[in-house]
Structure formats: C-alpha cells, structure tokens
Short mmCIF file of the N, C-alpha and C atoms (twelve columns), coordinates in Angstrom:
data_MODEL
# 
_entry.id   MODEL 
# 
loop_
_atom_site.group_PDB 
_atom_site.id 
_atom_site.type_symbol 
_atom_site.label_atom_id 
_atom_site.label_alt_id 
_atom_site.label_comp_id 
_atom_site.label_asym_id 
_atom_site.label_seq_id 
_atom_site.Cartn_x 
_atom_site.Cartn_y 
_atom_site.Cartn_z 
_atom_site.pdbx_PDB_model_num 
ATOM 1   N N  . UNK A 1   9.870   233.868 145.464 1 
ATOM 2   C CA . UNK A 1   10.711  232.986 144.668 1 
ATOM 3   C C  . UNK A 1   11.897  232.475 145.490 1 
ATOM 4   N N  . UNK A 2   12.498  233.336 146.283 1 
ATOM 5   C CA . UNK A 2   13.628  232.922 147.119 1 
ATOM 6   C C  . UNK A 2   13.184  231.879 148.148 1 
ATOM 7   N N  . UNK A 3   11.990  232.062 148.683 1 
ATOM 8   C CA . UNK A 3   11.467  231.100 149.655 1 
ATOM 9   C C  . UNK A 3   11.316  229.730 149.011 1 
ATOM 10  N N  . UNK A 4   10.786  229.695 147.788 1 
ATOM 11  C CA . UNK A 4   10.638  228.414 147.096 1 
ATOM 12  C C  . UNK A 4   11.986  227.766 146.814 1 
ATOM 13  N N  . UNK A 5   12.996  228.562 146.509 1 
ATOM 14  C CA . UNK A 5   14.339  228.017 146.296 1 
ATOM 15  C C  . UNK A 5   14.885  227.405 147.579 1 
ATOM 16  N N  . UNK A 6   14.631  228.070 148.709 1 
ATOM 17  C CA . UNK A 6   15.087  227.529 149.995 1 
ATOM 18  C C  . UNK A 6   14.360  226.222 150.319 1 
ATOM 19  N N  . UNK A 7   13.061  226.208 150.075 1 
ATOM 20  C CA . UNK A 7   12.283  224.989 150.324 1 
ATOM 21  C C  . UNK A 7   12.805  223.852 149.450 1 
ATOM 22  N N  . UNK A 8   13.039  224.144 148.179 1 
ATOM 23  C CA . UNK A 8   13.532  223.106 147.261 1 
ATOM 24  C C  . UNK A 8   14.893  222.581 147.724 1 
ATOM 25  N N  . UNK A 9   15.781  223.463 148.136 1 
ATOM 26  C CA . UNK A 9   17.123  223.015 148.541 1 
ATOM 27  C C  . UNK A 9   17.065  222.119 149.770 1 
ATOM 28  N N  . UNK A 10  16.100  222.365 150.654 1 
ATOM 29  C CA . UNK A 10  15.945  221.494 151.828 1 
ATOM 30  C C  . UNK A 10  15.332  220.159 151.409 1 
ATOM 31  N N  . UNK A 11  14.313  220.209 150.563 1 
ATOM 32  C CA . UNK A 11  13.614  218.987 150.148 1 
ATOM 33  C C  . UNK A 11  14.470  218.116 149.235 1 
ATOM 34  N N  . UNK A 12  15.286  218.732 148.388 1 
ATOM 35  C CA . UNK A 12  16.158  218.001 147.451 1 
ATOM 36  C C  . UNK A 12  17.593  218.089 147.951 1 
ATOM 37  N N  . UNK A 13  17.807  217.596 149.165 1 
ATOM 38  C CA . UNK A 13  19.123  217.724 149.799 1 
ATOM 39  C C  . UNK A 13  20.220  216.998 149.029 1 
ATOM 40  N N  . UNK A 14  19.864  215.996 148.263 1 
ATOM 41  C CA . UNK A 14  20.845  215.273 147.462 1 
ATOM 42  C C  . UNK A 14  21.117  215.937 146.122 1 
ATOM 43  N N  . UNK A 15  20.453  217.063 145.860 1 
ATOM 44  C CA . UNK A 15  20.626  217.833 144.633 1 
ATOM 45  C C  . UNK A 15  20.384  216.968 143.387 1 
ATOM 46  N N  . UNK A 16  19.281  216.205 143.419 1 
ATOM 47  C CA . UNK A 16  18.931  215.321 142.304 1 
ATOM 48  C C  . UNK A 16  18.178  216.049 141.200 1 
ATOM 49  N N  . UNK A 17  17.576  217.188 141.527 1 
ATOM 50  C CA . UNK A 17  16.803  217.929 140.546 1 
ATOM 51  C C  . UNK A 17  15.375  217.454 140.425 1 
ATOM 52  N N  . UNK A 18  14.992  216.494 141.245 1 
ATOM 53  C CA . UNK A 18  13.617  216.000 141.269 1 
ATOM 54  C C  . UNK A 18  13.300  215.541 142.682 1 
ATOM 55  N N  . UNK A 19  12.013  215.342 142.944 1 
ATOM 56  C CA . UNK A 19  11.589  214.931 144.277 1 
ATOM 57  C C  . UNK A 19  10.812  213.629 144.212 1 
ATOM 58  N N  . UNK A 20  11.071  212.776 145.160 1 
ATOM 59  C CA . UNK A 20  10.253  211.595 145.358 1 
ATOM 60  C C  . UNK A 20  9.144   211.930 146.340 1 
ATOM 61  N N  . UNK A 21  8.468   210.926 146.828 1 
ATOM 62  C CA . UNK A 21  7.370   211.128 147.775 1 
ATOM 63  C C  . UNK A 21  7.859   211.803 149.055 1 
ATOM 64  N N  . UNK A 22  9.003   211.374 149.571 1 
ATOM 65  C CA . UNK A 22  9.535   211.981 150.795 1 
ATOM 66  C C  . UNK A 22  9.829   213.462 150.581 1 
ATOM 67  N N  . UNK A 23  10.474  213.786 149.479 1 
ATOM 68  C CA . UNK A 23  10.805  215.180 149.190 1 
ATOM 69  C C  . UNK A 23  9.567   216.030 149.001 1 
ATOM 70  N N  . UNK A 24  8.566   215.474 148.321 1 
ATOM 71  C CA . UNK A 24  7.322   216.198 148.117 1 
ATOM 72  C C  . UNK A 24  6.631   216.462 149.454 1 
ATOM 73  N N  . UNK A 25  6.682   215.485 150.350 1 
ATOM 74  C CA . UNK A 25  6.108   215.658 151.685 1 
ATOM 75  C C  . UNK A 25  6.815   216.777 152.439 1 
ATOM 76  N N  . UNK A 26  8.132   216.836 152.294 1 
ATOM 77  C CA . UNK A 26  8.908   217.898 152.931 1 
ATOM 78  C C  . UNK A 26  8.477   219.256 152.385 1 
ATOM 79  N N  . UNK A 27  8.301   219.362 151.066 1 
ATOM 80  C CA . UNK A 27  7.876   220.622 150.455 1 
ATOM 81  C C  . UNK A 27  6.525   221.054 151.025 1 
ATOM 82  N N  . UNK A 28  5.568   220.149 151.080 1 
ATOM 83  C CA . UNK A 28  4.248   220.499 151.588 1 
ATOM 84  C C  . UNK A 28  4.311   220.971 153.040 1 
ATOM 85  N N  . UNK A 29  5.089   220.282 153.839 1 
ATOM 86  C CA . UNK A 29  5.215   220.663 155.247 1 
ATOM 87  C C  . UNK A 29  5.852   222.043 155.375 1 
ATOM 88  N N  . UNK A 30  6.917   222.292 154.610 1 
ATOM 89  C CA . UNK A 30  7.592   223.592 154.696 1 
ATOM 90  C C  . UNK A 30  6.704   224.715 154.171 1 
ATOM 91  N N  . UNK A 31  5.959   224.469 153.105 1 
ATOM 92  C CA . UNK A 31  5.032   225.483 152.594 1 
ATOM 93  C C  . UNK A 31  4.008   225.835 153.670 1 
ATOM 94  N N  . UNK A 32  3.484   224.842 154.362 1 
ATOM 95  C CA . UNK A 32  2.512   225.103 155.424 1 
ATOM 96  C C  . UNK A 32  3.131   225.957 156.524 1 
ATOM 97  N N  . UNK A 33  4.370   225.681 156.884 1 
ATOM 98  C CA . UNK A 33  5.041   226.483 157.913 1 
ATOM 99  C C  . UNK A 33  5.238   227.919 157.448 1 
ATOM 100 N N  . UNK A 34  5.653   228.107 156.205 1 
ATOM 101 C CA . UNK A 34  5.853   229.457 155.673 1 
ATOM 102 C C  . UNK A 34  4.523   230.208 155.645 1 
ATOM 103 N N  . UNK A 35  3.463   229.543 155.224 1 
ATOM 104 C CA . UNK A 35  2.149   230.188 155.192 1 
ATOM 105 C C  . UNK A 35  1.691   230.580 156.598 1 
ATOM 106 N N  . UNK A 36  2.198   229.889 157.619 1 
ATOM 107 C CA . UNK A 36  1.861   230.216 159.010 1 
ATOM 108 C C  . UNK A 36  2.781   231.300 159.571 1 
ATOM 109 N N  . UNK A 37  3.731   231.786 158.751 1 
ATOM 110 C CA . UNK A 37  4.592   232.883 159.180 1 
ATOM 111 C C  . UNK A 37  5.937   232.471 159.732 1 
ATOM 112 N N  . UNK A 38  6.292   231.197 159.647 1 
ATOM 113 C CA . UNK A 38  7.589   230.724 160.149 1 
ATOM 114 C C  . UNK A 38  8.694   231.010 159.141 1 
ATOM 115 N N  . UNK A 39  9.892   231.233 159.647 1 
ATOM 116 C CA . UNK A 39  11.066  231.369 158.784 1 
ATOM 117 C C  . UNK A 39  11.525  229.973 158.369 1 
ATOM 118 N N  . UNK A 40  12.016  229.843 157.151 1 
ATOM 119 C CA . UNK A 40  12.469  228.543 156.623 1 
ATOM 120 C C  . UNK A 40  13.625  228.019 157.464 1 
ATOM 121 N N  . UNK A 41  13.544  226.750 157.809 1 
ATOM 122 C CA . UNK A 41  14.607  226.079 158.556 1 
ATOM 123 C C  . UNK A 41  14.493  224.576 158.324 1 
ATOM 124 N N  . UNK A 42  15.614  223.892 158.159 1 
ATOM 125 C CA . UNK A 42  15.544  222.425 158.037 1 
ATOM 126 C C  . UNK A 42  14.904  221.768 159.254 1 
ATOM 127 N N  . UNK A 43  14.948  222.434 160.408 1 
ATOM 128 C CA . UNK A 43  14.338  221.869 161.614 1 
ATOM 129 C C  . UNK A 43  12.824  221.741 161.489 1 
ATOM 130 N N  . UNK A 44  12.209  222.545 160.629 1 
ATOM 131 C CA . UNK A 44  10.757  222.490 160.465 1 
ATOM 132 C C  . UNK A 44  10.288  221.219 159.777 1 
ATOM 133 N N  . UNK A 45  11.196  220.515 159.139 1 
ATOM 134 C CA . UNK A 45  10.844  219.274 158.448 1 
ATOM 135 C C  . UNK A 45  10.235  218.274 159.425 1 
ATOM 136 N N  . UNK A 46  10.677  218.302 160.664 1 
ATOM 137 C CA . UNK A 46  10.232  217.327 161.664 1 
ATOM 138 C C  . UNK A 46  9.148   217.875 162.574 1 
ATOM 139 N N  . UNK A 47  8.704   219.106 162.352 1 
ATOM 140 C CA . UNK A 47  7.680   219.729 163.197 1 
ATOM 141 C C  . UNK A 47  6.367   219.790 162.430 1 
ATOM 142 N N  . UNK A 48  5.305   219.195 162.972 1 
ATOM 143 C CA . UNK A 48  4.017   219.253 162.278 1 
ATOM 144 C C  . UNK A 48  3.520   220.698 162.193 1 
ATOM 145 N N  . UNK A 49  3.030   221.124 161.039 1 
ATOM 146 C CA . UNK A 49  2.498   222.484 160.930 1 
ATOM 147 C C  . UNK A 49  1.142   222.591 161.618 1 
ATOM 148 N N  . UNK A 50  0.758   223.812 161.955 1 
ATOM 149 C CA . UNK A 50  -0.537  224.031 162.605 1 
ATOM 150 C C  . UNK A 50  -1.687  223.799 161.636 1 
ATOM 151 N N  . UNK A 51  -1.451  224.063 160.342 1 
ATOM 152 C CA . UNK A 51  -2.486  223.906 159.316 1 
ATOM 153 C C  . UNK A 51  -1.895  223.230 158.095 1 
ATOM 154 N N  . UNK A 52  -2.762  222.656 157.291 1 
ATOM 155 C CA . UNK A 52  -2.339  222.109 156.013 1 
ATOM 156 C C  . UNK A 52  -1.975  223.256 155.083 1 
ATOM 157 N N  . UNK A 53  -1.088  223.033 154.108 1 
ATOM 158 C CA . UNK A 53  -0.786  224.110 153.166 1 
ATOM 159 C C  . UNK A 53  -2.007  224.420 152.309 1 
ATOM 160 N N  . UNK A 54  -2.122  225.675 151.896 1 
ATOM 161 C CA . UNK A 54  -3.243  226.096 151.061 1 
ATOM 162 C C  . UNK A 54  -2.721  226.526 149.703 1 
ATOM 163 N N  . UNK A 55  -3.316  225.995 148.652 1 
ATOM 164 C CA . UNK A 55  -2.982  226.369 147.293 1 
ATOM 165 C C  . UNK A 55  -4.268  226.875 146.649 1 
ATOM 166 N N  . UNK A 56  -4.281  228.117 146.213 1 
ATOM 167 C CA . UNK A 56  -5.482  228.749 145.680 1 
ATOM 168 C C  . UNK A 56  -6.012  228.060 144.442 1 
ATOM 169 N N  . UNK A 57  -7.274  228.352 144.154 1 
ATOM 170 C CA . UNK A 57  -7.886  227.861 142.930 1 
ATOM 171 C C  . UNK A 57  -8.566  226.513 143.056 1 
ATOM 172 N N  . UNK A 58  -8.558  225.899 144.230 1 
ATOM 173 C CA . UNK A 58  -9.144  224.583 144.391 1 
ATOM 174 C C  . UNK A 58  -10.640 224.599 144.609 1 
ATOM 175 N N  . UNK A 59  -11.201 225.783 144.871 1 
ATOM 176 C CA . UNK A 59  -12.637 225.874 145.046 1 
ATOM 177 C C  . UNK A 59  -13.126 225.596 146.452 1 
ATOM 178 N N  . UNK A 60  -12.254 225.164 147.353 1 
ATOM 179 C CA . UNK A 60  -12.683 224.955 148.727 1 
ATOM 180 C C  . UNK A 60  -11.733 225.686 149.658 1 
ATOM 181 N N  . UNK A 61  -12.228 226.055 150.791 1 
ATOM 182 C CA . UNK A 61  -11.423 226.808 151.752 1 
ATOM 183 C C  . UNK A 61  -10.563 225.861 152.566 1 
ATOM 184 N N  . UNK A 62  -9.344  226.306 152.944 1 
ATOM 185 C CA . UNK A 62  -8.509  225.463 153.796 1 
ATOM 186 C C  . UNK A 62  -9.080  225.432 155.206 1 
ATOM 187 N N  . UNK A 63  -8.822  224.385 155.958 1 
ATOM 188 C CA . UNK A 63  -9.296  224.348 157.340 1 
ATOM 189 C C  . UNK A 63  -8.599  225.429 158.154 1 
ATOM 190 N N  . UNK A 64  -9.296  225.981 159.127 1 
ATOM 191 C CA . UNK A 64  -8.704  227.021 159.960 1 
ATOM 192 C C  . UNK A 64  -7.729  226.433 160.978 1 
ATOM 193 N N  . UNK A 65  -7.913  225.184 161.337 1 
ATOM 194 C CA . UNK A 65  -6.976  224.504 162.225 1 
ATOM 195 C C  . UNK A 65  -7.114  223.008 161.999 1 
ATOM 196 N N  . UNK A 66  -6.120  222.286 162.459 1 
ATOM 197 C CA . UNK A 66  -6.143  220.833 162.314 1 
ATOM 198 C C  . UNK A 66  -7.019  220.245 163.420 1 
ATOM 199 N N  . UNK A 67  -7.889  219.270 163.111 1 
ATOM 200 C CA . UNK A 67  -8.680  218.642 164.164 1 
ATOM 201 C C  . UNK A 67  -7.773  217.832 165.079 1 
ATOM 202 N N  . UNK A 68  -8.147  217.747 166.345 1 
ATOM 203 C CA . UNK A 68  -7.332  216.985 167.292 1 
ATOM 204 C C  . UNK A 68  -7.816  215.547 167.440 1 
ATOM 205 N N  . UNK A 69  -9.061  215.279 167.011 1 
ATOM 206 C CA . UNK A 69  -9.604  213.934 167.117 1 
ATOM 207 C C  . UNK A 69  -10.371 213.588 165.853 1 
ATOM 208 N N  . UNK A 70  -10.458 212.281 165.564 1 
ATOM 209 C CA . UNK A 70  -11.276 211.863 164.438 1 
ATOM 210 C C  . UNK A 70  -12.734 211.736 164.906 1 
ATOM 211 N N  . UNK A 71  -13.621 211.248 164.027 1 
ATOM 212 C CA . UNK A 71  -15.041 211.169 164.358 1 
ATOM 213 C C  . UNK A 71  -15.319 210.194 165.489 1 
ATOM 214 N N  . UNK A 72  -14.428 209.286 165.757 1 
ATOM 215 C CA . UNK A 72  -14.610 208.311 166.834 1 
ATOM 216 C C  . UNK A 72  -13.931 208.755 168.127 1 
ATOM 217 N N  . UNK A 73  -13.353 209.972 168.126 1 
ATOM 218 C CA . UNK A 73  -12.721 210.486 169.328 1 
ATOM 219 C C  . UNK A 73  -11.277 210.070 169.502 1 
ATOM 220 N N  . UNK A 74  -10.709 209.411 168.489 1 
ATOM 221 C CA . UNK A 74  -9.309  208.991 168.577 1 
ATOM 222 C C  . UNK A 74  -8.403  210.179 168.254 1 
ATOM 223 N N  . UNK A 75  -7.282  210.236 168.923 1 
ATOM 224 C CA . UNK A 75  -6.333  211.332 168.727 1 
ATOM 225 C C  . UNK A 75  -5.759  211.307 167.316 1 
ATOM 226 N N  . UNK A 76  -5.610  212.489 166.720 1 
ATOM 227 C CA . UNK A 76  -4.991  212.618 165.410 1 
ATOM 228 C C  . UNK A 76  -3.582  213.193 165.533 1 
ATOM 229 N N  . UNK A 77  -3.012  213.137 166.728 1 
ATOM 230 C CA . UNK A 77  -1.657  213.654 166.918 1 
ATOM 231 C C  . UNK A 77  -0.704  212.912 165.998 1 
ATOM 232 N N  . UNK A 78  0.255   213.638 165.380 1 
ATOM 233 C CA . UNK A 78  1.177   212.995 164.442 1 
ATOM 234 C C  . UNK A 78  1.989   211.907 165.113 1 
ATOM 235 N N  . UNK A 79  2.098   210.792 164.427 1 
ATOM 236 C CA . UNK A 79  2.956   209.692 164.864 1 
ATOM 237 C C  . UNK A 79  3.756   209.267 163.657 1 
ATOM 238 N N  . UNK A 80  4.746   210.048 163.314 1 
ATOM 239 C CA . UNK A 80  5.511   209.794 162.107 1 
ATOM 240 C C  . UNK A 80  6.579   208.742 162.336 1 
ATOM 241 N N  . UNK A 81  6.677   207.851 161.395 1 
ATOM 242 C CA . UNK A 81  7.735   206.843 161.431 1 
ATOM 243 C C  . UNK A 81  9.050   207.493 161.026 1 
ATOM 244 N N  . UNK A 82  10.149  206.886 161.390 1 
ATOM 245 C CA . UNK A 82  11.448  207.402 160.976 1 
ATOM 246 C C  . UNK A 82  11.621  207.187 159.486 1 
ATOM 247 N N  . UNK A 83  12.158  208.207 158.791 1 
ATOM 248 C CA . UNK A 83  12.388  208.015 157.357 1 
ATOM 249 C C  . UNK A 83  13.450  206.953 157.128 1 
ATOM 250 N N  . UNK A 84  13.244  206.142 156.118 1 
ATOM 251 C CA . UNK A 84  14.188  205.071 155.823 1 
ATOM 252 C C  . UNK A 84  14.623  205.134 154.378 1 
ATOM 253 N N  . UNK A 85  15.884  204.871 154.173 1 
ATOM 254 C CA . UNK A 85  16.377  204.753 152.803 1 
ATOM 255 C C  . UNK A 85  16.169  203.321 152.358 1 
ATOM 256 N N  . UNK A 86  16.345  203.020 151.051 1 
ATOM 257 C CA . UNK A 86  16.134  201.644 150.594 1 
ATOM 258 C C  . UNK A 86  16.993  200.633 151.343 1 
ATOM 259 N N  . UNK A 87  18.147  201.055 151.852 1 
ATOM 260 C CA . UNK A 87  19.008  200.136 152.595 1 
ATOM 261 C C  . UNK A 87  18.575  199.927 154.021 1 
ATOM 262 N N  . UNK A 88  17.565  200.682 154.465 1 
ATOM 263 C CA . UNK A 88  17.060  200.499 155.810 1 
ATOM 264 C C  . UNK A 88  17.579  201.510 156.804 1 
ATOM 265 N N  . UNK A 89  18.549  202.327 156.441 1 
ATOM 266 C CA . UNK A 89  19.061  203.311 157.380 1 
ATOM 267 C C  . UNK A 89  18.166  204.527 157.387 1 
ATOM 268 N N  . UNK A 90  18.233  205.279 158.466 1 
ATOM 269 C CA . UNK A 90  17.423  206.484 158.541 1 
ATOM 270 C C  . UNK A 90  18.215  207.656 158.004 1 
ATOM 271 N N  . UNK A 91  17.514  208.624 157.472 1 
ATOM 272 C CA . UNK A 91  18.154  209.840 156.974 1 
ATOM 273 C C  . UNK A 91  17.758  210.996 157.863 1 
ATOM 274 N N  . UNK A 92  18.411  212.118 157.711 1 
ATOM 275 C CA . UNK A 92  18.154  213.267 158.553 1 
ATOM 276 C C  . UNK A 92  16.994  214.120 158.083 1 
ATOM 277 N N  . UNK A 93  16.563  214.000 156.856 1 
ATOM 278 C CA . UNK A 93  15.507  214.866 156.343 1 
ATOM 279 C C  . UNK A 93  14.286  214.073 155.932 1 
ATOM 280 N N  . UNK A 94  13.156  214.691 156.099 1 
ATOM 281 C CA . UNK A 94  11.923  214.116 155.595 1 
ATOM 282 C C  . UNK A 94  11.324  213.101 156.537 1 
ATOM 283 N N  . UNK A 95  10.083  213.279 156.866 1 
ATOM 284 C CA . UNK A 95  9.381   212.326 157.704 1 
ATOM 285 C C  . UNK A 95  8.507   211.471 156.810 1 
ATOM 286 N N  . UNK A 96  8.527   210.202 157.059 1 
ATOM 287 C CA . UNK A 96  7.739   209.261 156.269 1 
ATOM 288 C C  . UNK A 96  6.502   208.902 157.080 1 
ATOM 289 N N  . UNK A 97  5.320   209.087 156.518 1 
ATOM 290 C CA . UNK A 97  4.111   208.735 157.262 1 
ATOM 291 C C  . UNK A 97  4.033   207.227 157.499 1 
ATOM 292 N N  . UNK A 98  3.423   206.866 158.616 1 
ATOM 293 C CA . UNK A 98  3.230   205.450 158.916 1 
ATOM 294 C C  . UNK A 98  2.188   204.875 157.963 1 
ATOM 295 N N  . UNK A 99  2.064   203.561 157.932 1 
ATOM 296 C CA . UNK A 99  1.085   202.907 157.066 1 
ATOM 297 C C  . UNK A 99  -0.336  203.321 157.438 1 
ATOM 298 N N  . UNK A 100 -0.623  203.466 158.731 1 
ATOM 299 C CA . UNK A 100 -1.973  203.879 159.129 1 
ATOM 300 C C  . UNK A 100 -2.258  205.311 158.669 1 
ATOM 301 N N  . UNK A 101 -1.247  206.189 158.686 1 
ATOM 302 C CA . UNK A 101 -1.443  207.548 158.192 1 
ATOM 303 C C  . UNK A 101 -1.677  207.551 156.683 1 
ATOM 304 N N  . UNK A 102 -0.958  206.708 155.963 1 
ATOM 305 C CA . UNK A 102 -1.160  206.627 154.519 1 
ATOM 306 C C  . UNK A 102 -2.586  206.199 154.194 1 
ATOM 307 N N  . UNK A 103 -3.107  205.213 154.942 1 
ATOM 308 C CA . UNK A 103 -4.482  204.773 154.726 1 
ATOM 309 C C  . UNK A 103 -5.460  205.900 155.054 1 
ATOM 310 N N  . UNK A 104 -5.201  206.607 156.154 1 
ATOM 311 C CA . UNK A 104 -6.073  207.709 156.558 1 
ATOM 312 C C  . UNK A 104 -6.084  208.810 155.495 1 
ATOM 313 N N  . UNK A 105 -4.914  209.205 154.999 1 
ATOM 314 C CA . UNK A 105 -4.831  210.280 154.022 1 
ATOM 315 C C  . UNK A 105 -5.375  209.852 152.661 1 
ATOM 316 N N  . UNK A 106 -5.337  208.568 152.369 1 
ATOM 317 C CA . UNK A 106 -5.870  208.081 151.101 1 
ATOM 318 C C  . UNK A 106 -7.391  208.242 151.039 1 
ATOM 319 N N  . UNK A 107 -8.024  208.294 152.201 1 
ATOM 320 C CA . UNK A 107 -9.481  208.449 152.247 1 
ATOM 321 C C  . UNK A 107 -9.906  209.897 152.070 1 
ATOM 322 N N  . UNK A 108 -8.983  210.847 152.144 1 
ATOM 323 C CA . UNK A 108 -9.356  212.269 152.046 1 
ATOM 324 C C  . UNK A 108 -9.810  212.647 150.675 1 
# 
C-alpha cells in the first residue's frame, strides 16, 4: 500500500487527485520497475523498464523480457518524445510516447 501511495504521489505531482494519460503512463512504468525489484524514485519515470507491468487475472502470462526488434528486424528501443503541456512547454515528469509508438501500441 505504501508503494502505491509513493507511485501515486509521483504520477500526480500536481496533486489533482486524478490522472490523465501521462500520469497513467507514469504509474504503469513505475509499477513495472517495482515489480523488477527497483526502489521507487522519480528518476525511474524516464527509464524504460526491463519488462511490462504484470497485473494478475488476465489469463495470459507476461513476457519474460522485452523484444529488441520487431518482426521486420527494426529496433524497438524506446524513443520517447519530450512531455509537453498544453502551452507547449516541457514538464519534468512523465514521458509522452511518440505518434509512431502510439500507433504501435494501439495494435497490441
């Protein structure tokens, strides 16, 4: 429970009491890091986890590791765009996926 409170406080840095897409992405990334044995830190927001987060009850097993290439041999290394606020400035927390990543993840 304490770990979830720490994750929430990092993801909801503005203390809004709710999360948008960026905040939800931060939560998923931090959960994956915790499941891999890392201690909670705001620095982990910008570090890709070794594995996707696993939530029980889905009926399928989580991958044991992230693939390094797609089926065509192209690199799947993270290329995250800088997070932007509506005014166009960048913020310190939360990585926003690029448009190509959004299309790729939409196919999953």
